[in-house]
Amino acid sequence: MPGVSSPTPSHTWTVLVFSHRPEVREAVVNAIGRRPAPDVGRVRFREVEGIAEVLAACDAGEVDLAILDGEAQPTGGLGLARQLKDEIADCPPIVVTVRRADDRWLATWSKAEAVLVHPLDPLTAAETVADVLRGITVPATR
């Protein structure tokens, strides 16, 4: 496809991390790390605690990937993921986090590309995020 290319190891991704709880955002950032895999480049995290910030950033195309806390209050990341997928034509890929492995099915309902279960395993978290990032095509002019 003209004008797009695969990500390179020198590419820097903007990853939005949403939760109303700072300790959850910190756990996500620490589990994934600044370089989830050598072939996908670096990650710059944008931590947010409000729904309005998530909606504005995703709608404006300011993030490459959104990681949403499924347990966030008052609005959880699962419902927010579905809203983003339904309302934003060029929605970034979404990873949702849940507290129970049995809640993985909710990720399918939310239309998220992937799910992570707390407590986060750093190897699984980094691998999951790297897999999602590998599936993104970036504009050649970026």
Tab-separated table of C-alpha atoms in Angstrom, residues 40-117:
chain	number	residue	atom	x	y	z
A	40	VAL	CA	8.832	-2.840	17.412
A	41	GLY	CA	10.692	0.219	18.647
A	42	ARG	CA	10.218	2.314	21.743
A	43	VAL	CA	7.054	3.199	23.612
A	44	ARG	CA	6.148	6.607	25.014
A	45	PHE	CA	3.360	6.335	27.586
A	46	ARG	CA	0.599	8.884	28.014
A	47	GLU	CA	-1.147	8.221	31.312
A	48	VAL	CA	-4.701	9.537	31.710
A	49	GLU	CA	-7.349	9.166	34.397
A	50	GLY	CA	-10.401	10.685	32.721
A	51	ILE	CA	-12.745	9.493	29.998
A	52	ALA	CA	-12.731	12.878	28.255
A	53	GLU	CA	-8.950	12.655	27.843
A	54	VAL	CA	-9.218	9.184	26.301
A	55	LEU	CA	-11.959	10.230	23.881
A	56	ALA	CA	-10.137	13.408	22.814
A	57	ALA	CA	-6.755	11.698	22.313
A	58	CYS	CA	-8.187	8.774	20.338
A	59	ASP	CA	-10.485	10.982	18.253
A	60	ALA	CA	-7.592	13.321	17.392
A	61	GLY	CA	-5.367	10.401	16.354
A	62	GLU	CA	-2.784	11.230	19.016
A	63	VAL	CA	-2.203	7.653	20.178
A	64	ASP	CA	-1.087	4.483	18.415
A	65	LEU	CA	-2.483	2.094	21.035
A	66	ALA	CA	-4.815	2.486	24.008
A	67	ILE	CA	-4.641	0.308	27.106
A	68	LEU	CA	-7.825	0.629	29.144
A	69	ASP	CA	-8.486	-0.543	32.701
A	70	GLY	CA	-11.588	-2.715	32.618
A	71	GLU	CA	-12.160	-2.007	36.322
A	72	ALA	CA	-11.940	1.806	36.076
A	73	GLN	CA	-14.608	3.839	37.856
A	74	PRO	CA	-17.101	5.272	37.181
A	75	THR	CA	-16.823	4.082	33.583
A	76	GLY	CA	-14.860	0.912	32.917
A	77	GLY	CA	-12.434	0.394	30.078
A	78	LEU	CA	-14.510	-2.403	28.534
A	79	GLY	CA	-17.506	-0.164	27.814
A	80	LEU	CA	-15.179	2.645	26.806
A	81	ALA	CA	-13.377	0.340	24.348
A	82	ARG	CA	-16.656	-0.563	22.698
A	83	GLN	CA	-17.690	3.094	22.526
A	84	LEU	CA	-14.379	4.052	20.896
A	85	LYS	CA	-14.634	1.228	18.355
A	86	ASP	CA	-18.235	2.161	17.519
A	87	GLU	CA	-17.723	5.931	17.318
A	88	ILE	CA	-14.230	6.547	15.920
A	89	ALA	CA	-13.720	5.557	12.300
A	90	ASP	CA	-9.934	5.235	12.574
A	91	CYS	CA	-9.815	3.996	16.167
A	92	PRO	CA	-6.414	2.886	17.446
A	93	PRO	CA	-6.012	-0.720	18.583
A	94	ILE	CA	-7.134	-1.309	22.157
A	95	VAL	CA	-5.887	-3.622	24.888
A	96	VAL	CA	-8.100	-3.992	27.969
A	97	THR	CA	-7.055	-5.167	31.419
A	98	VAL	CA	-9.284	-7.291	33.637
A	99	ARG	CA	-8.974	-8.691	37.152
A	100	ARG	CA	-10.245	-12.203	36.466
A	101	ALA	CA	-9.213	-14.568	33.686
A	102	ASP	CA	-12.880	-15.560	33.412
A	103	ASP	CA	-13.632	-12.009	32.206
A	104	ARG	CA	-11.575	-12.430	29.024
A	105	TRP	CA	-14.802	-12.950	27.060
A	106	LEU	CA	-15.672	-9.312	27.785
A	107	ALA	CA	-12.758	-8.247	25.591
A	108	THR	CA	-14.534	-9.853	22.649
A	109	TRP	CA	-17.686	-7.912	23.477
A	110	SER	CA	-15.677	-4.692	23.871
A	111	LYS	CA	-14.067	-5.190	20.430
A	112	ALA	CA	-10.574	-4.904	21.941
A	113	GLU	CA	-7.680	-6.429	20.041
A	114	ALA	CA	-6.209	-8.047	23.166
A	115	VAL	CA	-6.682	-8.537	26.901
A	116	LEU	CA	-4.312	-8.630	29.873
A	117	VAL	CA	-5.169	-10.136	33.254
